[in-house]
Tab-separated table of C-alpha atoms in Angstrom:
chain	number	residue	atom	x	y	z
A	994	MET	CA	52.767	22.815	76.821
A	995	GLU	CA	49.378	22.351	78.573
A	996	LEU	CA	46.746	21.211	77.290
A	997	ARG	CA	44.419	24.112	78.039
A	998	GLN	CA	47.086	25.785	76.138
A	999	LEU	CA	45.933	24.816	73.316
A	1000	THR	CA	42.184	25.415	74.712
A	1001	TYR	CA	42.955	28.739	75.459
A	1002	PHE	CA	44.674	29.255	72.109
A	1003	LYS	CA	41.798	28.102	69.890
A	1004	ALA	CA	39.283	29.956	70.981
A	1005	VAL	CA	41.708	32.565	70.050
A	1006	ALA	CA	42.807	31.673	66.740
A	1007	GLU	CA	38.688	31.798	66.743
A	1008	GLU	CA	37.395	34.488	68.349
A	1009	LEU	CA	40.990	37.012	66.972
A	1010	HIS	CA	39.694	38.809	70.139
A	1011	PHE	CA	41.557	38.275	73.561
A	1012	GLY	CA	38.547	40.348	75.547
A	1013	ARG	CA	35.674	37.689	73.634
A	1014	ALA	CA	38.318	34.973	73.858
A	1015	ALA	CA	38.624	35.061	76.889
A	1016	ALA	CA	34.875	35.534	78.043
A	1017	ARG	CA	34.606	32.740	76.120
A	1018	MET	CA	37.013	30.069	78.113
A	1019	ARG	CA	35.398	31.692	81.281
A	1020	ILE	CA	38.442	33.420	82.526
A	1021	ALA	CA	40.067	36.169	83.303
A	1022	GLN	CA	42.051	38.346	79.361
A	1023	PRO	CA	45.153	38.893	82.052
A	1024	ALA	CA	45.217	35.137	82.606
A	1025	LEU	CA	44.488	33.816	79.054
A	1026	SER	CA	47.060	36.241	77.961
A	1027	ASN	CA	50.302	35.018	79.537
A	1028	HIS	CA	49.478	31.157	78.511
A	1029	VAL	CA	49.387	31.893	75.001
A	1030	MET	CA	52.464	34.321	75.549
A	1031	SER	CA	53.631	31.681	77.381
A	1032	LEU	CA	53.230	29.059	75.161
A	1033	GLU	CA	54.690	31.726	71.770
A	1034	ARG	CA	57.740	31.830	74.702
A	1035	GLU	CA	58.162	27.466	74.230
A	1036	LEU	CA	57.395	27.336	70.260
A	1037	GLY	CA	59.918	30.848	69.341
A	1038	CYS	CA	58.016	32.525	67.378
A	1039	PRO	CA	54.423	34.652	67.461
A	1040	LEU	CA	51.346	33.320	67.323
A	1041	PHE	CA	49.446	36.400	66.685
A	1042	ILE	CA	50.020	39.934	65.372
A	1043	ARG	CA	48.367	42.489	68.002
A	1044	SER	CA	47.534	45.625	67.737
A	1045	THR	CA	45.092	48.538	69.087
A	1046	ARG	CA	42.397	48.181	66.293
A	1047	ARG	CA	42.882	43.742	65.788
A	1048	VAL	CA	44.480	40.497	65.703
A	1049	GLU	CA	45.301	38.593	63.594
A	1050	LEU	CA	47.396	35.123	63.246
A	1051	THR	CA	50.745	35.039	61.736
A	1052	ARG	CA	51.792	32.142	59.296
A	1053	ALA	CA	52.429	30.731	62.126
A	1054	GLY	CA	49.772	31.044	64.154
A	1055	GLU	CA	47.701	29.593	60.814
A	1056	THR	CA	50.201	26.455	61.261
A	1057	PHE	CA	49.787	25.758	64.721
A	1058	TYR	CA	45.794	26.520	64.667
A	1059	ASP	CA	45.482	24.365	62.343
A	1060	ARG	CA	47.271	21.471	64.436
A	1061	CYS	CA	45.069	21.946	67.264
A	1062	VAL	CA	42.349	21.582	65.944
A	1063	ARG	CA	43.115	17.730	64.707
A	1064	ILE	CA	44.616	17.168	68.361
A	1065	LEU	CA	41.731	18.689	69.719
A	1066	SER	CA	39.671	16.779	67.898
A	1067	ASP	CA	41.809	13.219	68.075
A	1068	ILE	CA	41.276	13.995	71.986
A	1069	ASP	CA	37.536	14.952	72.044
A	1070	LEU	CA	37.337	11.358	69.603
A	1071	THR	CA	38.899	9.260	71.619
A	1072	THR	CA	37.143	10.551	75.119
A	1073	GLU	CA	33.869	9.274	72.879
A	1074	LEU	CA	35.272	6.182	72.082
A	1075	THR	CA	36.694	4.946	76.033
A	1076	ARG	CA	32.561	6.281	76.647
A	1077	ALA	CA	31.447	4.493	73.886
A	1078	ALA	CA	33.213	0.933	74.980
A	1079	GLY	CA	32.471	1.725	78.414
A	1080	GLY	CA	28.707	1.556	77.376
A	1081	SER	CA	28.123	5.215	78.207
A	1082	ARG	CA	24.845	7.297	76.883
A	1083	ILE	CA	25.552	10.070	74.357
A	1084	ARG	CA	25.968	13.371	75.552
A	1085	GLN	CA	25.949	15.608	72.576
A	1086	ILE	CA	24.891	15.019	68.633
A	1087	ARG	CA	26.468	17.911	66.490
A	1088	ILE	CA	25.158	17.986	63.194
A	1089	GLY	CA	26.699	20.216	59.781
A	1090	SER	CA	23.402	20.960	57.734
A	1091	ILE	CA	23.053	22.505	54.020
A	1092	TYR	CA	20.479	25.156	54.316
A	1093	PRO	CA	18.082	22.892	52.192
A	1094	ALA	CA	17.822	20.041	54.317
A	1095	THR	CA	17.742	22.751	57.188
A	1096	MET	CA	14.100	23.207	55.655
A	1097	GLY	CA	13.456	20.007	54.983
A	1098	MET	CA	14.230	16.885	57.053
A	1099	LEU	CA	16.605	17.963	59.518
A	1100	PRO	CA	13.685	18.914	62.070
A	1101	THR	CA	11.798	15.528	61.581
A	1102	PHE	CA	15.314	14.344	61.972
A	1103	LEU	CA	15.459	15.979	65.258
A	1104	ALA	CA	12.322	15.017	66.486
A	1105	LYS	CA	13.554	11.531	66.121
A	1106	ILE	CA	16.444	12.474	67.659
A	1107	ALA	CA	15.248	13.993	71.073
A	1108	ARG	CA	11.890	11.388	71.515
A	1109	LYS	CA	15.666	8.616	71.592
A	1110	TYR	CA	18.000	10.534	73.445
A	1111	PRO	CA	15.919	13.105	75.421
A	1112	ASP	CA	18.708	14.181	77.192
A	1113	VAL	CA	21.017	14.758	74.568
A	1114	ARG	CA	22.545	18.514	73.773
A	1115	ILE	CA	22.827	18.586	69.796
A	1116	HIS	CA	24.229	22.027	68.331
A	1117	ILE	CA	23.644	22.470	64.363
A	1118	ALA	CA	25.810	24.147	62.449
A	1119	SER	CA	24.941	24.992	59.010
A	1120	GLY	CA	27.211	25.067	55.628
A	1121	ASN	CA	27.766	23.646	52.434
A	1122	THR	CA	28.548	20.461	51.610
A	1123	GLY	CA	33.116	21.525	52.062
A	1124	GLU	CA	32.873	22.251	54.738
A	1125	ILE	CA	31.066	19.618	56.668
A	1126	ILE	CA	33.022	16.672	55.233
A	1127	ARG	CA	36.245	19.026	56.779
A	1128	GLY	CA	34.222	19.212	59.722
A	1129	LEU	CA	33.188	15.192	59.861
A	1130	GLU	CA	36.848	14.402	59.035
A	1131	THR	CA	38.121	16.505	62.353
A	1132	GLY	CA	35.513	15.261	64.267
A	1133	GLN	CA	34.252	19.062	65.233
A	1134	LEU	CA	30.841	17.406	63.704
A	1135	ASN	CA	29.164	13.731	64.033
A	1136	LEU	CA	26.947	14.395	61.538
A	1137	GLY	CA	26.371	16.385	58.190
A	1138	PHE	CA	23.071	16.777	55.457
A	1139	ILE	CA	24.853	17.392	52.562
A	1140	ARG	CA	24.763	17.083	49.036
A	1141	PRO	CA	25.731	13.139	47.780
A	1142	VAL	CA	29.689	12.141	47.997
A	1143	GLU	CA	31.970	8.623	47.344
A	1144	ASN	CA	32.126	7.302	50.255
A	1145	ILE	CA	36.252	8.276	50.923
A	1146	GLY	CA	38.448	6.173	53.814
A	1147	SER	CA	36.035	6.559	56.969
A	1148	LEU	CA	33.760	9.400	55.453
A	1149	ARG	CA	30.321	7.073	54.561
A	1150	PHE	CA	27.069	8.392	53.374
A	1151	VAL	CA	23.839	7.616	52.481
A	1152	SER	CA	20.988	8.772	50.781
A	1153	LEU	CA	17.972	9.746	51.775
A	1154	ALA	CA	16.417	12.217	48.481
A	1155	HIS	CA	16.143	14.263	45.506
A	1156	GLU	CA	15.745	17.658	45.844
A	1157	ARG	CA	13.624	19.109	42.930
A	1158	TYR	CA	14.861	22.278	40.128
A	1159	TYR	CA	12.666	24.181	38.523
A	1160	LEU	CA	12.582	27.182	37.280
A	1161	ALA	CA	12.300	30.909	38.012
A	1162	VAL	CA	10.782	33.622	36.010
A	1163	GLY	CA	10.035	37.177	37.614
A	1164	HIS	CA	6.228	38.125	37.572
A	1165	ALA	CA	6.624	40.395	34.817
A	1166	ASN	CA	8.419	38.060	32.392
A	1167	PRO	CA	6.556	36.665	29.637
A	1168	LEU	CA	7.346	32.979	30.414
A	1169	ALA	CA	5.064	34.020	33.811
A	1170	ALA	CA	1.959	33.890	32.401
A	1171	ARG	CA	2.921	30.670	29.563
A	1172	GLU	CA	0.935	27.194	30.454
A	1173	GLU	CA	3.922	24.950	28.681
A	1174	ILE	CA	7.577	26.484	28.563
A	1175	THR	CA	9.864	24.281	26.367
A	1176	ILE	CA	13.605	23.811	25.932
A	1177	ASP	CA	13.473	26.124	23.081
A	1178	ASP	CA	12.200	29.525	25.672
A	1179	LEU	CA	14.893	29.145	27.071
A	1180	ARG	CA	17.397	29.789	24.380
A	1181	THR	CA	15.880	33.135	24.409
A	1182	GLN	CA	16.041	34.310	27.492
A	1183	LYS	CA	19.216	35.127	29.812
A	1184	ILE	CA	19.826	32.327	33.095
A	1185	ILE	CA	21.436	32.784	35.685
A	1186	ALA	CA	23.529	31.099	37.705
A	1187	PHE	CA	25.546	29.558	40.402
A	1188	ASN	CA	29.885	30.251	40.471
A	1189	ARG	CA	31.024	29.546	44.154
A	1190	GLN	CA	34.128	30.019	45.229
A	1191	ASN	CA	34.326	26.691	45.948
A	1192	LEU	CA	33.407	25.062	43.018
A	1193	SER	CA	30.003	23.903	44.436
A	1194	PHE	CA	27.935	20.200	43.391
A	1195	SER	CA	25.125	22.294	42.485
A	1196	GLU	CA	27.081	24.023	40.215
A	1197	ARG	CA	28.921	20.975	38.900
A	1198	TYR	CA	25.701	19.271	38.282
A	1199	PHE	CA	24.125	22.580	36.142
A	1200	ASN	CA	27.175	23.715	34.354
A	1201	GLU	CA	26.496	19.503	33.278
A	1202	LYS	CA	23.221	20.285	32.513
A	1203	PHE	CA	23.263	23.731	30.141
A	1204	ALA	CA	26.135	22.619	28.608
A	1205	GLU	CA	24.033	19.019	27.941
A	1206	TYR	CA	20.548	21.305	26.534
A	1207	GLU	CA	23.601	23.673	24.775
A	1208	LEU	CA	22.377	26.743	27.151
A	1209	THR	CA	25.593	27.304	28.771
A	1210	ALA	CA	26.120	30.506	25.854
A	1211	ASN	CA	23.026	32.372	27.721
A	1212	ILE	CA	24.694	32.418	31.578
A	1213	ALA	CA	24.703	35.930	31.057
A	1214	PHE	CA	24.732	36.145	35.201
A	1215	SER	CA	25.965	34.352	38.407
A	1216	CYS	CA	24.973	34.128	41.437
A	1217	ASP	CA	27.168	31.585	45.264
A	1218	ASP	CA	23.687	30.566	46.650
A	1219	THR	CA	19.912	30.843	45.736
A	1220	TYR	CA	18.759	33.611	47.902
A	1221	ALA	CA	20.467	35.970	45.911
A	1222	LEU	CA	19.355	33.943	42.224
A	1223	VAL	CA	15.994	34.092	43.660
A	1224	SER	CA	16.452	38.021	43.700
A	1225	LEU	CA	18.530	38.931	40.507
A	1226	VAL	CA	15.104	37.150	38.803
A	1227	SER	CA	12.990	39.428	40.866
A	1228	ALA	CA	14.062	41.745	39.649
A	1229	GLY	CA	13.872	40.462	35.964
A	1230	LEU	CA	17.162	40.294	34.893
A	1231	GLY	CA	16.931	37.156	34.121
A	1232	ILE	CA	15.938	33.221	34.946
A	1233	GLY	CA	17.109	30.308	36.697
A	1234	PHE	CA	16.130	26.941	38.344
A	1235	ALA	CA	15.531	26.960	42.113
A	1236	PRO	CA	14.309	24.484	43.917
A	1237	GLU	CA	11.248	23.673	45.318
A	1238	TRP	CA	11.304	25.185	48.639
A	1239	THR	CA	11.721	28.931	48.014
A	1240	LEU	CA	7.979	28.749	46.702
A	1241	ASP	CA	7.649	29.502	50.672
A	1242	LEU	CA	9.647	32.484	50.727
A	1243	PRO	CA	7.995	35.400	51.640
A	1244	ASN	CA	7.134	38.670	49.156
A	1245	ARG	CA	8.179	36.805	45.988
A	1246	GLY	CA	8.553	38.566	43.252
A	1247	PHE	CA	9.096	35.239	40.611
A	1248	GLU	CA	7.260	31.884	39.636
A	1249	LEU	CA	8.216	28.314	39.665
A	1250	LYS	CA	6.952	27.233	36.421
A	1251	LYS	CA	8.309	23.568	34.557
A	1252	VAL	CA	10.093	23.283	31.812
A	1253	SER	CA	9.002	20.581	29.289
A	1254	GLY	CA	11.180	18.100	28.614
A	1255	ILE	CA	13.688	18.261	31.832
A	1256	ASP	CA	13.129	16.799	35.335
A	1257	PHE	CA	16.009	18.822	37.315
A	1258	ARG	CA	17.221	16.797	41.064
A	1259	ILE	CA	19.609	16.818	42.999
A	1260	GLY	CA	20.128	14.657	45.489
A	1261	LEU	CA	20.470	14.948	49.728
A	1262	GLY	CA	21.692	12.570	52.155
A	1263	ILE	CA	23.436	12.303	55.454
A	1264	ALA	CA	27.433	11.685	56.120
A	1265	TRP	CA	29.142	10.521	59.224
A	1266	ASN	CA	33.167	9.244	60.393
A	1267	ARG	CA	32.718	5.391	60.452
A	1268	GLU	CA	35.124	6.201	63.340
A	1269	ASP	CA	32.355	7.707	65.229
A	1270	PRO	CA	31.681	6.430	67.981
A	1271	THR	CA	28.512	8.485	68.330
A	1272	ALA	CA	27.566	9.019	64.533
A	1273	GLY	CA	28.446	4.995	64.312
A	1274	ARG	CA	25.609	3.750	66.448
A	1275	ASP	CA	23.195	1.408	64.686
A	1276	ASP	CA	19.739	3.070	65.876
A	1277	ILE	CA	21.271	7.416	64.685
A	1278	VAL	CA	22.298	5.849	61.812
A	1279	ASP	CA	18.563	3.751	61.440
A	1280	ILE	CA	16.895	7.022	62.464
A	1281	ALA	CA	18.793	8.651	60.127
A	1282	ARG	CA	17.645	6.166	57.299
A	1283	SER	CA	14.328	6.592	58.543
A	1284	LEU	CA	13.870	9.620	57.002
A	1285	ALA	CA	14.349	7.694	53.591
A	1286	ARG	CA	11.479	5.353	53.987
A	1287	ALA	CA	9.722	7.887	55.045
A	1288	GLY	CA	9.593	10.257	52.457
A	1289	ARG	CA	9.391	7.076	49.749
A	1290	GLN	CA	5.427	6.274	51.660
Protein backbone atom coordinates (compact mmCIF):
# COMPACT_ATOMS: atom_id res chain seq x y z
CA MET A 1 0.00 0.00 0.00
CA GLU A 2 1.46 3.33 -1.07
CA LEU A 3 0.98 6.73 0.53
CA ARG A 4 -0.14 8.25 -2.76
CA GLN A 5 -2.89 5.63 -3.00
CA LEU A 6 -4.27 6.86 0.32
CA THR A 7 -4.15 10.42 -0.98
CA TYR A 8 -5.96 9.49 -4.19
CA PHE A 9 -8.59 7.50 -2.29
CA LYS A 10 -9.20 10.43 0.09
CA ALA A 11 -9.76 12.78 -2.85
CA VAL A 12 -12.33 10.45 -4.45
CA ALA A 13 -14.05 9.92 -1.08
CA GLU A 14 -14.43 13.66 -0.60
CA GLU A 15 -15.40 14.52 -4.17
CA LEU A 16 -17.49 11.36 -4.79
CA HIS A 17 -16.57 11.86 -8.41
CA PHE A 18 -13.53 10.35 -10.14
CA GLY A 19 -13.24 13.16 -12.69
CA ARG A 20 -13.22 15.94 -10.09
CA ALA A 21 -10.85 13.96 -7.86
CA ALA A 22 -8.47 13.44 -10.77
CA ALA A 23 -8.50 17.16 -11.57
CA ARG A 24 -7.91 17.98 -7.90
CA MET A 25 -4.94 15.61 -7.72
CA ARG A 26 -3.68 16.63 -11.18
CA ILE A 27 -3.63 13.07 -12.47
CA ALA A 28 -5.35 11.40 -15.42
CA GLN A 29 -8.67 9.84 -14.46
CA PRO A 30 -7.80 6.31 -15.73
CA ALA A 31 -4.61 6.37 -13.65
CA LEU A 32 -6.55 7.47 -10.59
CA SER A 33 -9.12 4.71 -11.10
CA ASN A 34 -6.33 2.13 -11.43
CA HIS A 35 -4.77 3.23 -8.14
CA VAL A 36 -8.12 2.95 -6.33
CA MET A 37 -8.84 -0.47 -7.82
CA SER A 38 -5.36 -1.64 -6.83
CA LEU A 39 -6.08 -0.50 -3.30
CA GLU A 40 -9.40 -2.39 -3.29
CA ARG A 41 -7.69 -5.57 -4.49
CA GLU A 42 -5.10 -5.29 -1.73
CA LEU A 43 -7.77 -4.73 0.92
CA GLY A 44 -9.98 -7.47 -0.49
CA CYS A 45 -13.20 -5.42 -0.52
CA PRO A 46 -14.80 -2.61 -2.55
CA LEU A 47 -14.42 0.91 -1.19
CA PHE A 48 -16.90 2.56 -3.55
CA ILE A 49 -20.26 1.77 -5.10
CA ARG A 50 -19.92 2.93 -8.68
CA SER A 51 -22.81 3.63 -11.05
CA THR A 52 -23.27 5.69 -14.18
CA ARG A 53 -24.96 8.40 -12.10
CA ARG A 54 -22.92 8.63 -8.91
CA VAL A 55 -20.18 7.30 -6.66
CA GLU A 56 -20.78 6.31 -3.03
CA LEU A 57 -18.61 5.01 -0.22
CA THR A 58 -19.26 1.49 0.98
CA ARG A 59 -19.30 0.82 4.71
CA ALA A 60 -15.74 -0.42 4.40
CA GLY A 61 -14.91 2.73 2.45
CA GLU A 62 -16.27 4.93 5.22
CA THR A 63 -14.11 3.14 7.77
CA PHE A 64 -11.05 3.36 5.53
CA TYR A 65 -11.68 7.07 4.88
CA ASP A 66 -11.72 7.87 8.61
CA ARG A 67 -8.42 6.07 9.07
CA CYS A 68 -6.90 7.72 5.98
CA VAL A 69 -7.71 11.18 7.32
CA ARG A 70 -5.97 10.34 10.58
CA ILE A 71 -2.96 8.75 8.89
CA LEU A 72 -2.42 11.60 6.44
CA SER A 73 -2.93 14.20 9.17
CA ASP A 74 -0.38 12.41 11.35
CA ILE A 75 2.09 12.46 8.48
CA ASP A 76 1.51 16.20 7.94
CA LEU A 77 1.92 16.82 11.67
CA THR A 78 5.12 14.78 11.77
CA THR A 79 6.47 16.78 8.83
CA GLU A 80 5.68 20.10 10.53
CA LEU A 81 7.19 18.92 13.83
CA THR A 82 10.38 17.98 12.06
CA ARG A 83 10.53 21.29 10.20
CA ALA A 84 9.86 23.21 13.41
CA ALA A 85 12.62 21.29 15.21
CA GLY A 86 14.94 22.17 12.34
CA GLY A 87 14.07 25.87 12.61
CA SER A 88 12.02 26.09 9.41
CA ARG A 89 9.55 28.94 9.00
CA ILE A 90 5.80 28.52 8.93
CA ARG A 91 4.57 27.81 5.40
CA GLN A 92 0.81 27.53 5.90
CA ILE A 93 -1.82 28.30 8.56
CA ARG A 94 -5.22 26.63 8.36
CA ILE A 95 -7.89 28.42 10.37
CA GLY A 96 -11.41 27.28 11.19
CA SER A 97 -13.97 29.95 12.05
CA ILE A 98 -17.59 30.16 13.10
CA TYR A 99 -19.51 32.94 11.38
CA PRO A 100 -19.48 35.56 14.19
CA ALA A 101 -15.67 35.48 14.28
CA THR A 102 -15.51 35.71 10.48
CA MET A 103 -17.45 38.96 10.72
CA GLY A 104 -15.63 40.21 13.82
CA MET A 105 -12.12 39.48 15.05
CA LEU A 106 -10.86 37.19 12.25
CA PRO A 107 -9.97 40.04 9.83
CA THR A 108 -7.86 41.73 12.53
CA PHE A 109 -6.11 38.45 13.31
CA LEU A 110 -5.40 37.76 9.64
CA ALA A 111 -3.95 41.25 9.16
CA LYS A 112 -1.57 40.73 12.08
CA ILE A 113 -0.56 37.27 10.88
CA ALA A 114 0.08 38.61 7.37
CA ARG A 115 2.37 41.32 8.75
CA LYS A 116 4.24 38.84 10.94
CA TYR A 117 4.51 36.16 8.24
CA PRO A 118 4.19 37.86 4.84
CA ASP A 119 5.00 34.70 2.88
CA VAL A 120 2.65 32.33 4.72
CA ARG A 121 -0.32 30.77 2.94
CA ILE A 122 -3.62 31.09 4.83
CA HIS A 123 -6.63 28.85 4.38
CA ILE A 124 -9.98 29.65 6.05
CA ALA A 125 -12.57 26.93 6.68
CA SER A 126 -16.05 27.86 7.94
CA GLY A 127 -17.95 25.54 10.26
CA ASN A 128 -19.55 25.11 13.64
CA THR A 129 -17.65 24.67 16.89
CA GLY A 130 -17.88 20.86 16.86
CA GLU A 131 -16.58 20.58 13.29
CA ILE A 132 -13.68 22.91 13.99
CA ILE A 133 -12.69 21.00 17.13
CA ARG A 134 -12.57 17.77 15.13
CA GLY A 135 -10.36 19.52 12.57
CA LEU A 136 -7.98 20.63 15.33
CA GLU A 137 -7.86 17.14 16.82
CA THR A 138 -7.09 15.48 13.49
CA GLY A 139 -4.53 18.07 12.42
CA GLN A 140 -6.59 19.41 9.52
CA LEU A 141 -6.74 22.84 11.19
CA ASN A 142 -4.12 24.77 13.14
CA LEU A 143 -6.35 27.32 14.85
CA GLY A 144 -10.06 27.67 15.45
CA PHE A 145 -12.28 30.62 16.35
CA ILE A 146 -15.05 28.90 18.29
CA ARG A 147 -17.47 29.01 21.22
CA PRO A 148 -16.01 28.25 24.69
CA VAL A 149 -14.72 24.73 25.36
CA GLU A 150 -12.72 23.17 28.17
CA ASN A 151 -9.01 22.43 27.93
CA ILE A 152 -9.25 18.69 27.33
CA GLY A 153 -6.30 16.50 26.37
CA SER A 154 -4.20 18.40 23.85
CA LEU A 155 -6.95 20.97 23.10
CA ARG A 156 -6.31 24.47 24.42
CA PHE A 157 -8.72 27.42 24.47
CA VAL A 158 -8.37 31.13 25.23
CA SER A 159 -11.42 33.35 25.65
CA LEU A 160 -11.20 36.53 23.57
CA ALA A 161 -14.59 38.24 23.63
CA HIS A 162 -18.30 38.01 24.39
CA GLU A 163 -20.94 38.49 21.73
CA ARG A 164 -24.11 40.28 22.85
CA TYR A 165 -27.53 39.03 21.80
CA TYR A 166 -30.55 41.34 21.57
CA LEU A 167 -34.25 40.74 20.99
CA ALA A 168 -35.03 40.69 17.25
CA VAL A 169 -38.49 42.12 16.61
CA GLY A 170 -40.20 42.48 13.22
CA HIS A 171 -41.13 45.97 12.07
CA ALA A 172 -44.84 45.15 12.27
CA ASN A 173 -44.61 43.84 15.83
CA PRO A 174 -45.92 46.37 18.43
CA LEU A 175 -42.79 45.76 20.50
CA ALA A 176 -40.73 47.43 17.76
CA ALA A 177 -42.12 50.83 18.78
CA ARG A 178 -41.67 50.31 22.52
CA GLU A 179 -39.01 52.30 24.35
CA GLU A 180 -38.74 49.64 27.05
CA ILE A 181 -39.35 45.90 26.81
CA THR A 182 -39.60 43.69 29.90
CA ILE A 183 -39.47 39.95 30.44
CA ASP A 184 -43.23 39.97 31.04
CA ASP A 185 -43.71 41.39 27.52
CA LEU A 186 -42.00 38.31 26.10
CA ARG A 187 -44.51 35.98 27.72
CA THR A 188 -47.18 37.23 25.30
CA GLN A 189 -45.02 36.48 22.26
CA LYS A 190 -44.14 33.42 20.18
CA ILE A 191 -40.42 32.75 20.49
CA ILE A 192 -38.12 31.45 17.75
CA ALA A 193 -35.24 29.35 19.10
CA PHE A 194 -32.24 27.44 17.76
CA ASN A 195 -32.71 23.70 17.32
CA ARG A 196 -29.78 22.09 15.54
CA GLN A 197 -29.02 18.49 14.70
CA ASN A 198 -26.12 18.48 17.14
CA LEU A 199 -26.80 20.44 20.33
CA SER A 200 -24.64 23.54 19.93
CA PHE A 201 -23.22 25.86 22.58
CA SER A 202 -25.66 28.61 21.57
CA GLU A 203 -28.62 26.25 21.70
CA ARG A 204 -27.70 24.98 25.16
CA TYR A 205 -27.17 28.54 26.37
CA PHE A 206 -30.57 29.77 25.25
CA ASN A 207 -32.35 26.62 26.41
CA GLU A 208 -31.01 27.31 29.89
CA LYS A 209 -31.91 31.01 29.73
CA PHE A 210 -35.44 30.36 28.48
CA ALA A 211 -35.95 27.89 31.32
CA GLU A 212 -34.50 30.37 33.83
CA TYR A 213 -36.93 33.09 32.74
CA GLU A 214 -39.85 30.66 32.32
CA LEU A 215 -40.12 31.27 28.58
CA THR A 216 -39.75 27.68 27.34
CA ALA A 217 -43.50 27.28 26.84
CA ASN A 218 -43.46 30.25 24.44
CA ILE A 219 -41.13 28.57 21.93
CA ALA A 220 -43.24 28.09 18.81
CA PHE A 221 -40.67 27.92 15.99
CA SER A 222 -37.13 26.58 15.67
CA CYS A 223 -34.33 26.99 13.15
CA ASP A 224 -30.73 25.98 12.45
CA ASP A 225 -28.98 29.32 12.15
CA THR A 226 -29.15 33.07 12.70
CA TYR A 227 -30.14 33.87 9.11
CA ALA A 228 -33.16 31.60 9.38
CA LEU A 229 -34.07 33.14 12.74
CA VAL A 230 -34.09 36.72 11.49
CA SER A 231 -36.03 35.63 8.39
CA LEU A 232 -38.77 34.17 10.59
CA VAL A 233 -38.74 37.31 12.72
CA SER A 234 -38.94 39.55 9.65
CA ALA A 235 -41.93 37.52 8.41
CA GLY A 236 -43.74 38.38 11.64
CA LEU A 237 -43.92 34.81 12.92
CA GLY A 238 -42.34 35.58 16.28
CA ILE A 239 -39.44 37.11 18.15
CA GLY A 240 -35.96 35.73 18.82
CA PHE A 241 -32.56 36.63 20.19
CA ALA A 242 -30.01 37.53 17.52
CA PRO A 243 -26.35 38.62 17.72
CA GLU A 244 -25.43 42.27 17.40
CA TRP A 245 -23.74 41.76 14.01
CA THR A 246 -27.15 41.23 12.38
CA LEU A 247 -27.59 45.01 12.50
CA ASP A 248 -25.25 45.12 9.48
CA LEU A 249 -27.48 42.87 7.34
CA PRO A 250 -28.86 44.66 4.26
CA ASN A 251 -32.60 45.27 3.90
CA ARG A 252 -33.32 43.85 7.34
CA GLY A 253 -36.97 43.63 8.33
CA PHE A 254 -36.44 43.72 12.08
CA GLU A 255 -35.15 45.82 14.96
CA LEU A 256 -32.80 44.76 17.75
CA LYS A 257 -34.13 45.79 21.15
CA LYS A 258 -32.77 45.56 24.69
CA VAL A 259 -34.85 43.72 27.25
CA SER A 260 -34.77 45.16 30.76
CA GLY A 261 -33.24 42.89 33.35
CA ILE A 262 -31.45 40.46 31.02
CA ASP A 263 -28.02 40.51 29.40
CA PHE A 264 -27.45 37.63 27.00
CA ARG A 265 -23.82 37.13 25.99
CA ILE A 266 -22.03 34.17 24.42
CA GLY A 267 -18.28 33.79 24.57
CA LEU A 268 -15.92 33.56 21.64
CA GLY A 269 -12.29 32.54 21.63
CA ILE A 270 -9.50 30.72 19.87
CA ALA A 271 -8.55 27.04 20.23
CA TRP A 272 -5.56 25.02 19.11
CA ASN A 273 -3.88 21.65 19.54
CA ARG A 274 -0.87 22.02 21.82
CA GLU A 275 0.87 19.24 19.85
CA ASP A 276 0.59 21.27 16.65
CA PRO A 277 3.94 23.05 16.12
CA THR A 278 2.37 25.78 14.00
CA ALA A 279 -0.38 26.77 16.45
CA GLY A 280 1.86 26.08 19.43
CA ARG A 281 4.32 28.83 18.57
CA ASP A 282 4.30 31.50 21.27
CA ASP A 283 4.01 34.34 18.76
CA ILE A 284 0.91 32.85 17.12
CA VAL A 285 -0.86 32.47 20.46
CA ASP A 286 0.27 35.93 21.55
CA ILE A 287 -1.21 37.47 18.39
CA ALA A 288 -4.50 35.78 19.28
CA ARG A 289 -4.33 36.98 22.88
CA SER A 290 -3.73 40.55 21.65
CA LEU A 291 -7.23 40.51 20.16
CA ALA A 292 -8.65 40.16 23.67
CA ARG A 293 -6.43 42.95 24.98
CA ALA A 294 -7.50 45.23 22.12
CA GLY A 295 -11.15 44.52 22.86
CA ARG A 296 -10.75 45.68 26.48
CA GLN A 297 -9.10 48.99 25.59
